[in-house]
Short mmCIF file of C-alpha atoms in Angstrom, two decimals:
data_model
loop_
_atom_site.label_atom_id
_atom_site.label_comp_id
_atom_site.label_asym_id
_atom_site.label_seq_id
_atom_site.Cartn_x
_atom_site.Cartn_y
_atom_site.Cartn_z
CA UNK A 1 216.70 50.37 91.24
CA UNK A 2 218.28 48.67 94.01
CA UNK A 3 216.56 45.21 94.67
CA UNK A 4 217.69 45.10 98.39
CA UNK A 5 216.67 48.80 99.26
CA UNK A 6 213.18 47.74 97.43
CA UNK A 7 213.27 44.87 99.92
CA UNK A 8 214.02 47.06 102.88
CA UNK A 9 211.36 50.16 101.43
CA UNK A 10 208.59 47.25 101.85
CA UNK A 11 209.06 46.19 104.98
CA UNK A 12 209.08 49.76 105.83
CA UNK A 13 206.05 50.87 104.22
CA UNK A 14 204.00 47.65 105.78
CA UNK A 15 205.24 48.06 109.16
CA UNK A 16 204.46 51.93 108.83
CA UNK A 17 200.85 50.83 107.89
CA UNK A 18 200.28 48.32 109.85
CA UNK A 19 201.22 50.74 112.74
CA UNK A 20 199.11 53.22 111.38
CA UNK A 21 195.97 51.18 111.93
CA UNK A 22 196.94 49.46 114.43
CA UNK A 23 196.78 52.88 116.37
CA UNK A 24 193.52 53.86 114.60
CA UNK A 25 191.84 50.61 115.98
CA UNK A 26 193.45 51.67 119.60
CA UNK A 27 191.48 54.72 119.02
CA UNK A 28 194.79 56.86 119.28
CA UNK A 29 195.82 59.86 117.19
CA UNK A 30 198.93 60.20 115.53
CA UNK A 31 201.69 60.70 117.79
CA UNK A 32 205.62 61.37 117.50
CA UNK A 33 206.12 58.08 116.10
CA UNK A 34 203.96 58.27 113.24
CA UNK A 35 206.02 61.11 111.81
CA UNK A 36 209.85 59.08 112.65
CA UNK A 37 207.88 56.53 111.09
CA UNK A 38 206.72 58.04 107.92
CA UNK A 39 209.94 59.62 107.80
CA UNK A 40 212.07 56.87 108.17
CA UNK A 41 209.77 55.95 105.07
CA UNK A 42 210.63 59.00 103.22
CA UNK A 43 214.26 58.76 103.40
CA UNK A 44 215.00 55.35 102.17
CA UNK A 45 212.46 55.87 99.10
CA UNK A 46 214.27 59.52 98.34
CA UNK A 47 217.81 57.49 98.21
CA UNK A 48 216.04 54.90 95.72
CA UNK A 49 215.02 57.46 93.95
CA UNK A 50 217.70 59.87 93.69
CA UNK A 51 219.78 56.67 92.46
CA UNK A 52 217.36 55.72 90.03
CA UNK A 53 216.76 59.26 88.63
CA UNK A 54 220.63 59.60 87.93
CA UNK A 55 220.37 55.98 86.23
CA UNK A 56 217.75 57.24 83.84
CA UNK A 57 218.38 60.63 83.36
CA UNK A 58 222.05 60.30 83.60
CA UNK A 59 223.31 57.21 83.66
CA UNK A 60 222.79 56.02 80.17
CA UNK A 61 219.74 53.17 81.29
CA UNK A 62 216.62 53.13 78.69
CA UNK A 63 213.39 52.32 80.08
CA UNK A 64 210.73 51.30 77.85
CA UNK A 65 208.24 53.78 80.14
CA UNK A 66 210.63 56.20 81.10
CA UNK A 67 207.93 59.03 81.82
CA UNK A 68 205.66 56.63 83.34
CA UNK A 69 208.99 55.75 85.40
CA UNK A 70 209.75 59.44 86.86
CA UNK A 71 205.93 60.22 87.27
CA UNK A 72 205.82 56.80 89.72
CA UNK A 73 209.00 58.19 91.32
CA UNK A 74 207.68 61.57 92.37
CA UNK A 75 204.44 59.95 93.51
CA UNK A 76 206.61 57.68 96.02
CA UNK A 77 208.18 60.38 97.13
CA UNK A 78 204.92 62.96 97.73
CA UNK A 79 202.12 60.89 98.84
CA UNK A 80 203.49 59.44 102.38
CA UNK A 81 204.10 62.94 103.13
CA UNK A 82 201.19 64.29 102.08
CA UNK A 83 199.62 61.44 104.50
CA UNK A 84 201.07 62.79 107.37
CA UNK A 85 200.08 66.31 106.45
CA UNK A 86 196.69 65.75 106.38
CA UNK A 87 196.48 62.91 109.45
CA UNK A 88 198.38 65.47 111.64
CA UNK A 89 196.61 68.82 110.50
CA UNK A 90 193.54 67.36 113.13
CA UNK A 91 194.41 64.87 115.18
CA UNK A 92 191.84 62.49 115.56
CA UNK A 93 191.73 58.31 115.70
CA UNK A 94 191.81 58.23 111.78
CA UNK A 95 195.02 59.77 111.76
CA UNK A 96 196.45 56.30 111.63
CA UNK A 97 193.83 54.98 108.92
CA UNK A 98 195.42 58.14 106.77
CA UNK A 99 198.84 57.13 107.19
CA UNK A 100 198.41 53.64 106.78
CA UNK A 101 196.50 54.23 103.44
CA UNK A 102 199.15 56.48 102.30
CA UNK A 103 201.45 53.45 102.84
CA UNK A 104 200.01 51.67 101.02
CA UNK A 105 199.73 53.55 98.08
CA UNK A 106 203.39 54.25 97.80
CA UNK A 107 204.17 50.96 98.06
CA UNK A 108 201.98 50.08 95.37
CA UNK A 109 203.98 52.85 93.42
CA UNK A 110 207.28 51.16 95.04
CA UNK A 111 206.24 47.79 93.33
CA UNK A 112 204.94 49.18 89.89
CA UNK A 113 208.21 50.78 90.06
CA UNK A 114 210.03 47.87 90.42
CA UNK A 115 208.39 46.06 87.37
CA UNK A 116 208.93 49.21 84.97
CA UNK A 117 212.17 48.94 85.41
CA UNK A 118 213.46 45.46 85.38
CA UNK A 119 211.91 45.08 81.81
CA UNK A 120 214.41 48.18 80.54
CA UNK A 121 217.50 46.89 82.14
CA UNK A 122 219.32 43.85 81.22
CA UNK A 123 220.54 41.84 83.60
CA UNK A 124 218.99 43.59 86.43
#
């Protein structure tokens, strides 16, 4: 894992929820820039975890929790997607609330998979 791109994934995934509810409490439905947002979102955590995958699966670094590991990767991956999915299938004023709690679940994941892998890699 990349500790900058972890950096820049957070700020991301906060700004992307905070967005998200500020629009809900505007009583707006998700617009344009919910799905830029969310994919802006998607991108940065599919690079961190294309380059971790290859790390683990290729690259010769043992994690301690290495299924746990992948499992947290796909997760980050699915579930802001899945968020937008089901905020944009109706559009309503919770549209927002959905993305923003998708957010915040991945960057949960984001963070839990930050501290599975710094145990498994020296130096890192």
């Amino acid at each position: 894992m990349i500790g900058t791109l972890v950096l820049v994934i957070t700020v991301a995934l906060s700004a992307t929820a905070l967005f998200g509810l500020v629009t809900t409490a505007l009583n707006r439905p998700p617009s344009r820039v919910h799905s830029v947002a969310v994919g802006i979102c998607v991108a940065l955590i599919v690079v961190q975890a294309a380059i971790a995958a290859y790390r683990v699966l290729l690259g010769g670094v043992t994690l301690p929790e290495q299924s746990t590991f992948l499992i947290y990767l796909a997760v980050a991956v699915c579930v802001p997607v899945i968020a937008l999915q089901f905020a944009t299938a109706e559009p309503s004023r919770w549209g927002g609330a959905v993305i923003a709690v998708g957010a915040i679940g991945t960057l949960v994941a984001v963070l839990r998979l930050q501290g599975l892998w710094i145990p498994g890699v020296p130096g890192a």
